XYZ file of C-alpha atoms in Angstrom:
650
model
C -0.030 0.190 0.123
C 1.548 3.565 -1.122
C 1.515 6.766 0.796
C -1.749 8.173 -0.836
C -3.562 4.706 -0.112
C -2.629 5.049 3.376
C -3.915 8.557 3.261
C -7.333 7.474 1.883
C -7.570 4.601 4.357
C -6.942 7.104 7.076
C -9.733 9.287 6.232
C -11.930 6.334 5.685
C -10.911 5.174 9.295
C -11.590 8.444 10.493
C -15.162 8.484 9.025
C -15.869 5.019 10.293
C -14.561 6.072 13.810
C -16.799 9.195 14.008
C -19.886 7.047 12.764
C -19.263 4.355 15.506
C -18.736 6.997 17.926
C -21.815 8.785 17.065
C -23.968 5.472 17.347
C -22.105 4.605 20.737
C -23.091 8.108 22.169
C -26.591 7.748 20.743
C -26.898 4.302 22.484
C -25.689 6.047 25.690
C -28.108 8.670 25.499
C -31.029 6.535 25.047
C -29.955 4.335 27.989
C -29.840 7.232 30.118
C -33.012 8.554 29.061
C -34.555 5.148 29.448
C -33.213 4.962 33.200
C -34.558 8.451 33.836
C -37.977 7.314 32.820
C -37.662 4.241 34.831
C -36.753 6.634 37.884
C -39.814 9.005 37.131
C -42.300 6.207 36.968
C -40.903 4.700 40.274
C -41.121 8.226 42.189
C -44.065 9.883 40.306
C -47.178 10.052 42.298
C -49.128 9.457 39.016
C -48.926 5.696 37.771
C -47.374 5.443 34.244
C -50.330 3.231 33.110
C -52.449 6.241 33.295
C -50.576 7.724 30.158
C -51.662 4.851 28.040
C -48.437 4.112 26.392
C -44.966 4.375 26.804
C -44.626 7.178 24.110
C -47.160 9.130 25.625
C -45.443 8.708 29.188
C -42.191 9.815 27.499
C -43.857 12.941 25.634
C -45.403 14.052 29.150
C -41.816 14.192 30.390
C -39.919 15.482 27.258
C -38.284 18.623 29.002
C -36.754 16.266 31.560
C -35.643 13.836 28.693
C -34.367 16.766 26.732
C -32.266 18.044 29.671
C -30.805 14.679 30.596
C -29.920 14.296 26.832
C -28.045 17.528 26.650
C -26.048 16.967 29.920
C -24.955 13.670 28.891
C -23.906 14.876 25.437
C -22.104 17.841 27.113
C -20.323 15.757 29.547
C -19.028 13.508 26.645
C -18.483 16.200 24.121
C -16.783 18.852 26.315
C -14.364 16.137 28.037
C -13.305 14.788 24.559
C -12.526 18.309 23.423
C -10.780 19.126 26.539
C -8.748 16.207 26.292
C -7.965 16.608 22.478
C -6.944 20.215 23.000
C -4.576 19.133 25.690
C -2.987 16.941 23.246
C -2.484 20.002 20.780
C 0.790 20.672 22.633
C 2.494 18.135 20.368
C 3.520 14.807 20.586
C 6.319 15.776 23.322
C 3.443 16.500 25.775
C 2.270 12.653 25.478
C 5.744 11.489 26.023
C 6.179 13.770 29.023
C 2.982 12.587 30.703
C 4.336 8.817 30.412
C 7.485 9.970 32.114
C 9.511 10.528 29.169
C 12.866 12.431 29.236
C 14.069 14.372 25.904
C 17.292 13.300 24.683
C 19.519 16.229 24.449
C 20.882 17.324 21.109
C 24.523 17.049 22.321
C 24.442 14.143 24.307
C 27.685 11.993 24.564
C 25.881 8.943 25.836
C 26.312 6.288 23.188
C 23.019 4.493 23.376
C 21.137 7.798 23.094
C 23.674 9.294 20.483
C 22.885 6.210 18.384
C 18.981 6.626 18.798
C 19.480 10.281 17.757
C 21.494 9.124 14.812
C 18.813 6.718 13.485
C 15.974 9.030 14.015
C 17.710 11.816 12.104
C 18.724 9.676 9.382
C 15.285 8.136 8.663
C 13.484 11.955 9.183
C 15.674 13.060 6.272
C 15.457 9.936 4.067
C 11.583 10.503 4.689
C 11.532 13.963 3.700
C 10.102 15.302 7.069
C 11.230 17.613 9.869
C 13.130 15.514 12.643
C 10.766 14.821 15.576
C 11.612 15.438 19.186
C 13.106 12.342 20.788
C 12.401 11.069 24.080
C 13.256 8.061 26.310
C 11.276 6.354 28.956
C 14.240 5.845 31.478
C 12.104 3.690 33.845
C 10.484 1.278 31.421
C 12.626 -2.049 31.147
C 10.205 -3.423 28.470
C 11.049 -3.218 24.823
C 8.506 -0.569 23.065
C 8.303 2.765 21.241
C 5.425 5.245 20.006
C 4.979 8.205 17.894
C 2.717 11.001 18.867
C 1.679 14.287 17.626
C -0.944 15.597 14.987
C 1.261 16.023 12.184
C 5.020 15.309 11.295
C 5.837 19.089 12.240
C 4.938 18.411 15.849
C 5.728 14.692 15.945
C 7.646 13.197 18.937
C 9.163 9.769 18.940
C 9.631 7.955 22.456
C 11.510 4.638 23.050
C 11.944 2.821 26.317
C 15.115 2.156 28.145
C 14.655 -1.378 27.568
C 14.646 -0.940 23.874
C 18.028 0.937 23.968
C 19.543 -1.715 26.178
C 18.324 -4.955 24.257
C 18.170 -3.885 20.556
C 20.849 -3.524 18.156
C 21.203 -0.964 15.521
C 19.293 -2.781 12.754
C 16.758 -3.734 15.243
C 16.128 -0.199 16.825
C 16.125 0.942 13.178
C 13.255 -1.189 12.242
C 11.447 0.118 15.223
C 11.971 3.558 14.513
C 10.921 2.885 10.826
C 7.769 1.387 12.045
C 6.913 4.402 13.990
C 7.796 6.631 11.192
C 5.120 4.980 9.223
C 2.683 6.287 11.590
C 4.118 9.467 11.511
C 3.770 10.016 7.857
C 0.742 7.970 7.046
C -1.514 10.111 9.007
C -2.158 7.618 11.787
C -1.193 9.888 14.541
C -4.132 12.033 13.908
C -6.418 9.190 14.114
C -4.580 8.100 17.373
C -5.325 11.395 19.032
C -8.971 11.198 18.162
C -9.555 7.825 19.632
C -7.902 9.025 22.938
C -10.330 12.007 23.135
C -13.309 10.280 22.415
C -12.835 7.324 24.615
C -11.900 9.683 27.368
C -15.422 11.662 26.936
C -17.104 8.261 27.553
C -14.873 7.383 30.408
C -15.660 10.818 32.025
C -19.258 10.057 31.705
C -18.981 6.903 33.742
C -16.631 8.429 36.228
C -19.403 11.312 36.861
C -22.032 8.539 37.345
C -19.651 6.616 39.753
C -19.116 9.829 41.857
C -22.911 10.741 41.795
C -23.686 7.234 43.191
C -20.872 7.503 45.735
C -22.120 10.486 47.177
C -25.883 9.796 47.096
C -25.577 6.642 49.191
C -27.093 8.062 52.151
C -29.772 9.861 50.462
C -31.701 6.921 48.840
C -34.434 7.265 51.322
C -35.252 10.960 50.790
C -37.719 12.059 48.244
C -36.350 11.611 44.860
C -33.146 9.870 46.262
C -34.268 6.561 44.657
C -34.399 8.171 41.250
C -31.109 9.722 41.550
C -29.523 6.621 42.648
C -31.159 4.736 39.833
C -29.966 7.287 37.164
C -26.594 7.395 38.391
C -26.327 3.717 38.488
C -27.239 3.550 34.932
C -24.969 6.339 33.734
C -22.032 4.583 35.491
C -22.911 1.207 33.895
C -23.630 2.555 30.506
C -20.490 4.745 30.598
C -18.285 1.704 31.426
C -20.082 -0.524 28.919
C -19.410 2.447 26.276
C -15.832 2.480 27.140
C -15.638 -1.444 26.582
C -17.226 -0.951 23.307
C -14.827 2.105 22.564
C -11.991 -0.314 23.332
C -13.187 -3.052 20.866
C -13.208 -0.175 18.297
C -9.791 0.928 19.038
C -8.612 -2.629 19.079
C -9.972 -3.303 15.734
C -8.457 0.178 14.201
C -5.145 -0.427 15.671
C -4.481 -3.976 14.944
C -4.551 -3.507 11.016
C -2.542 -0.459 11.271
C 0.068 -2.086 13.170
C 0.400 -4.869 10.532
C 0.781 -2.175 7.624
C 3.223 -0.201 9.574
C 5.300 -3.501 10.067
C 5.031 -3.648 6.159
C 6.190 -0.204 5.729
C 9.057 -0.396 8.053
C 10.431 -3.618 6.039
C 9.766 -1.795 2.618
C 11.744 1.099 4.129
C 14.806 -0.735 5.525
C 14.369 -3.520 2.819
C 15.421 -6.151 5.239
C 13.027 -7.736 7.638
C 15.468 -9.302 10.022
C 15.997 -5.997 11.974
C 12.128 -5.530 12.655
C 11.694 -9.295 13.150
C 14.666 -9.368 15.640
C 13.128 -6.679 17.703
C 9.616 -8.618 17.906
C 11.401 -11.620 18.964
C 13.205 -9.850 21.561
C 9.949 -8.694 22.928
C 8.662 -12.354 22.928
C 11.926 -13.708 24.774
C 12.937 -11.223 27.182
C 11.370 -11.403 30.693
C 10.150 -7.853 30.575
C 8.536 -8.090 26.942
C 7.069 -4.789 25.832
C 4.960 -4.039 29.122
C 4.704 -0.459 30.350
C 4.162 0.239 33.907
C 2.724 3.844 33.684
C -0.818 4.504 34.769
C -1.572 6.308 31.439
C -0.564 3.249 29.199
C -4.285 2.569 28.573
C -4.818 5.938 27.099
C -1.619 5.153 24.538
C -2.129 1.501 24.142
C -3.032 1.805 20.381
C 0.055 4.021 19.918
C 2.612 1.664 20.968
C 5.075 -0.496 18.821
C 4.105 -3.615 21.176
C 1.403 -4.521 23.291
C 2.053 -2.562 26.435
C -0.738 -4.097 28.624
C -0.924 -7.803 27.683
C -4.766 -7.749 27.088
C -6.897 -10.805 25.821
C -7.420 -11.021 22.178
C -10.727 -9.159 21.810
C -9.149 -6.193 23.465
C -5.587 -6.264 22.301
C -4.609 -3.164 20.163
C -1.740 -5.340 18.576
C -2.000 -8.643 16.558
C -0.445 -11.670 18.096
C 3.322 -11.422 18.457
C 4.014 -14.727 16.583
C 1.601 -13.425 13.984
C 3.908 -10.602 13.358
C 7.035 -12.472 13.247
C 5.591 -15.002 10.833
C 4.593 -12.356 8.472
C 8.298 -11.191 8.255
C 9.735 -14.640 8.758
C 7.167 -17.493 7.483
C 9.330 -20.418 8.814
C 9.251 -18.975 12.527
C 7.196 -21.102 14.856
C 6.187 -21.060 18.759
C 8.895 -23.647 19.811
C 11.654 -21.192 18.467
C 10.153 -18.426 20.559
C 9.971 -20.816 23.763
C 13.662 -21.503 22.871
C 14.545 -17.656 22.910
C 12.722 -17.263 26.192
C 14.568 -20.084 27.884
C 17.950 -18.510 26.385
C 17.206 -15.088 27.618
C 15.422 -15.722 30.862
C 18.642 -15.040 32.922
C 20.736 -13.233 30.693
C 18.914 -10.954 28.189
C 20.508 -9.819 25.015
C 22.542 -6.667 25.019
C 22.170 -4.724 21.625
C 25.420 -2.649 22.174
C 27.414 -5.797 22.792
C 25.742 -7.157 19.400
C 26.742 -4.042 17.769
C 30.475 -4.292 19.111
C 30.684 -7.819 17.785
C 29.871 -6.508 14.201
C 32.156 -3.671 14.372
C 29.474 -0.912 14.579
C 30.066 0.828 17.897
C 32.047 3.634 17.296
C 31.059 3.957 13.534
C 27.611 5.259 13.943
C 27.754 7.932 11.180
C 27.836 6.770 7.550
C 30.948 7.716 5.494
C 30.479 10.858 3.496
C 30.558 10.536 -0.251
C 30.981 13.347 -3.115
C 27.858 15.249 -3.565
C 27.105 16.733 -7.284
C 28.319 20.085 -8.341
C 25.802 23.006 -8.069
C 25.407 22.902 -11.743
C 25.486 19.081 -12.243
C 22.335 17.516 -13.301
C 21.113 14.524 -11.718
C 19.404 11.494 -13.353
C 15.722 11.184 -12.312
C 12.810 9.508 -13.712
C 9.002 8.752 -13.174
C 9.952 6.108 -10.321
C 10.921 9.028 -8.015
C 7.274 9.786 -7.439
C 7.029 6.505 -5.900
C 9.192 7.498 -3.091
C 6.776 9.768 -1.510
C 6.035 8.726 1.933
C 8.025 5.251 1.004
C 11.773 6.114 1.401
C 13.916 2.916 0.601
C 17.173 1.684 1.853
C 19.045 3.780 -0.510
C 17.337 6.861 0.830
C 18.179 5.879 4.175
C 22.086 5.566 3.248
C 22.002 8.621 1.260
C 20.364 10.639 4.146
C 23.206 9.125 6.649
C 25.748 10.402 4.183
C 24.212 13.888 4.074
C 24.112 14.083 7.765
C 27.720 13.039 8.220
C 28.765 15.609 5.394
C 27.393 18.478 7.641
C 30.305 20.272 9.498
C 30.008 19.167 13.219
C 29.952 22.764 14.174
C 26.716 23.474 12.157
C 24.927 20.158 13.288
C 25.502 21.652 16.930
C 24.218 24.852 16.170
C 21.200 23.214 14.327
C 20.458 21.263 17.559
C 20.909 24.242 19.912
C 17.905 26.010 20.980
C 19.588 29.240 20.859
C 22.023 28.812 17.888
C 19.174 27.325 15.690
C 17.300 30.617 14.709
C 20.560 32.326 13.675
C 21.930 29.396 11.871
C 18.383 29.640 9.647
C 18.829 33.341 9.019
C 22.376 32.802 7.956
C 21.173 30.460 5.467
C 19.265 33.075 3.540
C 22.025 35.889 3.392
C 23.523 36.617 0.040
C 27.059 36.211 -0.776
C 27.013 39.806 -2.185
C 28.665 42.204 0.655
C 26.333 45.213 0.229
C 23.084 43.137 -0.152
C 24.256 40.971 2.849
C 24.630 44.279 4.930
C 21.240 45.396 4.168
C 20.124 41.994 5.292
C 21.799 42.023 8.495
C 20.558 45.416 9.220
C 16.968 44.004 8.629
C 17.607 41.175 11.111
C 18.705 44.049 13.690
C 15.711 45.928 12.884
C 13.117 43.089 13.288
C 14.998 41.491 16.195
C 18.001 43.071 17.940
C 21.763 43.766 17.429
C 22.649 40.674 19.318
C 20.576 38.466 16.819
C 22.161 40.154 13.946
C 25.796 39.538 15.450
C 24.764 35.830 15.872
C 23.711 35.550 12.458
C 26.733 37.099 11.056
C 29.148 34.925 12.993
C 27.730 31.933 11.496
C 27.837 33.435 7.962
C 31.277 32.224 7.176
C 30.616 28.562 7.969
C 27.387 28.510 5.973
C 28.582 30.305 3.042
C 30.922 27.233 2.081
C 28.014 24.852 2.280
C 27.086 22.594 -0.586
C 23.764 23.591 -1.897
C 22.453 20.056 -1.422
C 23.383 20.272 2.399
C 21.395 23.352 3.080
C 17.915 22.108 3.305
C 19.014 18.894 5.380
C 20.536 21.302 7.988
C 17.552 23.421 8.266
C 15.403 20.147 8.927
C 17.856 19.237 11.636
C 17.066 22.424 13.271
C 13.465 22.353 13.477
C 13.105 20.345 16.568
C 14.798 22.841 18.645
C 13.388 25.637 16.770
C 9.974 24.202 17.623
C 10.890 24.759 21.403
C 11.083 28.450 21.293
C 8.021 30.787 22.220
C 5.201 31.123 19.421
C 5.626 34.767 19.155
C 9.645 33.967 18.224
C 8.401 31.709 15.813
C 5.978 33.814 13.917
C 8.416 36.768 14.149
C 11.352 34.547 12.663
C 9.121 33.422 9.670
C 8.369 36.902 8.893
C 12.198 37.748 9.132
C 13.101 34.964 6.700
C 10.723 36.251 4.168
C 11.847 39.781 4.499
C 15.413 38.481 3.768
C 14.576 36.618 0.819
C 12.779 39.534 -0.765
C 15.445 42.175 0.272
C 16.726 42.695 -3.235
C 13.470 42.138 -4.858
C 14.449 38.945 -6.488
C 13.882 35.325 -5.288
C 16.299 32.858 -5.830
C 14.983 29.072 -6.128
C 17.105 28.069 -2.721
C 15.860 31.080 -0.924
C 12.212 30.391 -1.863
C 12.747 26.794 -0.784
C 13.961 27.405 2.591
C 11.329 30.288 3.286
C 8.494 27.995 2.232
C 9.867 25.006 4.189
C 10.381 27.304 7.322
C 6.849 28.894 6.938
C 5.110 25.437 6.321
C 6.706 23.561 9.090
C 6.332 26.625 11.757
C 2.743 26.870 10.508
C 1.919 23.288 11.058
C 3.905 23.350 14.423
C 1.616 26.191 15.553
C -1.404 24.694 14.333
C -0.838 21.050 14.106
C -4.443 19.956 13.808
C -5.320 21.823 10.877
C -2.143 20.941 9.218
C -2.784 17.083 9.528
C -6.241 17.371 7.906
C -6.557 15.184 4.804
C -8.063 17.270 1.683
C -11.387 16.666 -0.174
C -10.706 19.160 -3.291
C -10.919 17.224 -6.852
C -8.381 17.837 -9.379
C -10.733 19.335 -11.956
C -11.547 22.008 -9.464
C -7.808 23.046 -9.370
C -7.156 23.198 -12.956
C -5.618 26.693 -12.881
C -3.421 25.931 -9.901
C -2.231 22.435 -11.523
C -1.222 24.031 -14.699
C 0.453 26.941 -12.690
C 2.833 24.773 -10.825
C 3.637 22.409 -14.017
C 4.534 25.759 -15.656
C 6.942 26.725 -12.989
C 8.564 23.149 -12.833
C 8.780 22.779 -16.779
C 10.330 26.211 -16.882
C 12.914 25.633 -14.006
C 13.835 22.029 -15.506
C 14.444 23.165 -19.088
C 16.708 26.053 -20.475
C 14.995 26.162 -23.881
C 11.482 27.291 -24.376
C 10.540 24.321 -26.674
C 11.706 21.876 -24.043
C 9.847 23.585 -21.047
C 6.756 23.418 -23.487
C 7.079 19.716 -24.138
C 7.711 19.178 -20.465
C 4.340 21.055 -19.480
C 2.292 19.233 -21.932
C 3.837 15.788 -20.536
C 2.873 16.611 -17.067
C -0.424 18.059 -17.831
C -1.332 14.998 -20.025
C -0.592 12.760 -17.041
C -2.904 14.686 -14.476
C -5.688 16.181 -16.683
C -5.435 14.328 -19.954
C -8.817 15.771 -21.119
C -7.631 19.374 -20.665
C -6.167 21.429 -23.369
C -4.197 24.245 -21.909
C -1.151 26.274 -23.815
C 1.930 26.558 -22.027
C 2.528 30.076 -20.709
C 5.826 30.629 -18.857
C 5.105 32.693 -15.637
C 6.747 36.012 -15.017
C 6.343 35.489 -11.370
C 7.003 32.010 -10.757
C 7.410 32.284 -6.822
C 4.101 34.308 -6.758
C 2.481 31.654 -9.013
C 3.596 28.852 -6.517
C 2.267 30.847 -3.402
C -0.930 31.369 -4.914
C -1.312 27.787 -6.093
C 0.023 25.617 -3.277
C -2.620 26.234 -0.361
C -5.512 25.277 -2.889
C -3.318 21.907 -4.328
C -2.573 20.909 -0.363
C -6.326 20.494 -0.152
C -6.666 18.050 -2.721
C -7.957 14.442 -1.979
C -5.149 11.680 -1.563
C -6.083 10.351 -5.416
C -5.541 13.827 -6.855
C -2.196 14.367 -5.275
C -0.836 11.321 -6.224
C -1.522 12.149 -9.718
C -0.185 15.772 -9.390
C 3.113 14.395 -7.926
C 3.268 11.936 -10.837
C 2.778 14.810 -13.280
C 5.307 17.233 -11.161
C 8.054 14.838 -11.596
C 7.377 14.193 -15.139
C 7.370 18.032 -15.815
C 10.611 18.402 -13.727
C 12.488 15.522 -15.238
C 11.054 15.386 -18.964
C 14.773 15.087 -20.262
C 15.585 12.595 -17.416
C 18.149 15.015 -15.460
C 17.443 17.997 -12.990
C 19.957 20.197 -11.471
C 20.416 20.626 -7.818
C 18.413 23.747 -7.546
C 15.228 22.039 -9.456
C 15.503 18.900 -7.457
C 15.113 21.085 -3.913
C 12.327 22.862 -5.587
C 10.597 19.611 -6.423
C 11.060 18.435 -2.888
C 9.756 22.004 -1.169
C 6.733 21.892 -3.430
C 5.957 18.200 -2.553
C 6.569 19.257 1.341
C 3.997 22.094 0.999
C 1.568 19.392 -0.326
C 2.263 17.305 2.750
C 3.672 14.672 0.255
C 7.250 14.043 1.740
C 9.771 13.063 -0.784
C 13.329 12.095 0.069
C 16.448 14.116 -1.207
C 17.048 13.491 -4.690
C 20.830 14.007 -4.634
C 21.509 10.328 -4.526
C 18.929 9.533 -7.263
C 21.336 8.195 -9.663
C 24.346 9.504 -11.716
C 25.019 12.872 -13.242
C 26.742 14.717 -16.020
């Protein structure tokens, strides 16, 4: 299943979840109303039989039923909204609630450094911002989860047990599994599940509290009715929670199998993920978590954190997951591992040391193509959207290792990340650069301008293909700055880009990525929404983007025209539109991208295919054009890996 099919299924699952939740709430309201009618019949001096029928009896007490229904709906609705609103703080808030500790950017602890390296490499290979990274230090079981509304506010958390027991390949498989949830929209569904189930649970708790505090008032007038209604609310609420858990389990089990398949597709080897699952089944601690809040996040975990029975389990049976990866594996083999590891659990670092991996956590850097060199790209590039492959992972590791250590340190530092981003936009021409620094001082202060100037020299010699990966490394630290500073920074980047009245492609790419990722981080719930607009309703915007890409990727007008027509034929075959080179390409993109971001998944897939066709109609693109294509895909929330390793060049 590809990225766009995942998106379509995520929207379908969300609709199904809403329908099931509405049915559950309707059933709860009816049950509460029935209990209220029974209580009224018991306490009323007028016998219910005198009303002639149940509908007539209900109609006579309609104001009370309406009031009870509104109170029930209000308790569930408000509680759900409050819970969901609390999760808008980002995935890091969920990790902290479970006792997570954020992994420092400058950590020298080898297991933590290994974890950070793996997460950063997979993020860059996936084309998404690097998430925040947390460790559940008190948890000995092997587990992990991804939380957040969107990739821009995501967090990855792993247990201390995972760090100790898993080797690098196994850790990579687990993190790749979690990134599947990040990329494919599963996290948004997870948060909805948490909110909806919490609303029903609060209703049950309210009924229990009322029942507890009304124990002594059962003999008073109306006391029996109150006790009956409170008992009904509690029973129905807990029944609703059980029903909700069944819904959660059904939705989660399928997504876990899909995430396993995506992780294998990404890493191109099943042994790492299978090894992690075997260790969950073999080590005494398994995947269990001891946090009081584990029920809330059980559907988000890599492994079953509770050990529930099959009906309630949010994960498929462990043996089934392993067999999908290694068909010949059986229960006897798992029992043998349990016996082997009962007294001496495996240590991942020791396994890495035996393979010679300890101390060589970064990949060796390879030569990057020159700024003017053209890279081989073909239509298969579009298949990598949301589905990075092993070669993308290796290339991402090369990009990270090619970055100077000083710049990596600054990108990960909360104070240095903002000056670093601004320095990336500064022009090489001294007079213009001076005007830009004056703008920084005007919009911020002289200290910020000095910090930007201090890093300018190190940034100026950076290979163009490393600038966007460096910016992506900086986003986790950047997100921890106050909202007002982030909004101000986004405006400053835009002002620096337009300081000379011209917009260069890299400047545009950086400014758009900063704007998109910061906007998504500040309002992640809206960013994660899956669009519904059909392609034929965005014809003008589609034509504008294809014209920009065709013009950028081809030096001669005739070649650009043919590329435009080839792209248009792929996305809107029945449309006949003449190629018109845009005079303001940046303005054309700014006007088109918000509308195109609201396309439905099928439309986005066709558009990405068409964009790749238009960009690489002659089979090759320059570094600037490759980054422009990646940036447009990011604005459409269709993450594309870096293309600099796509093939040979000339």
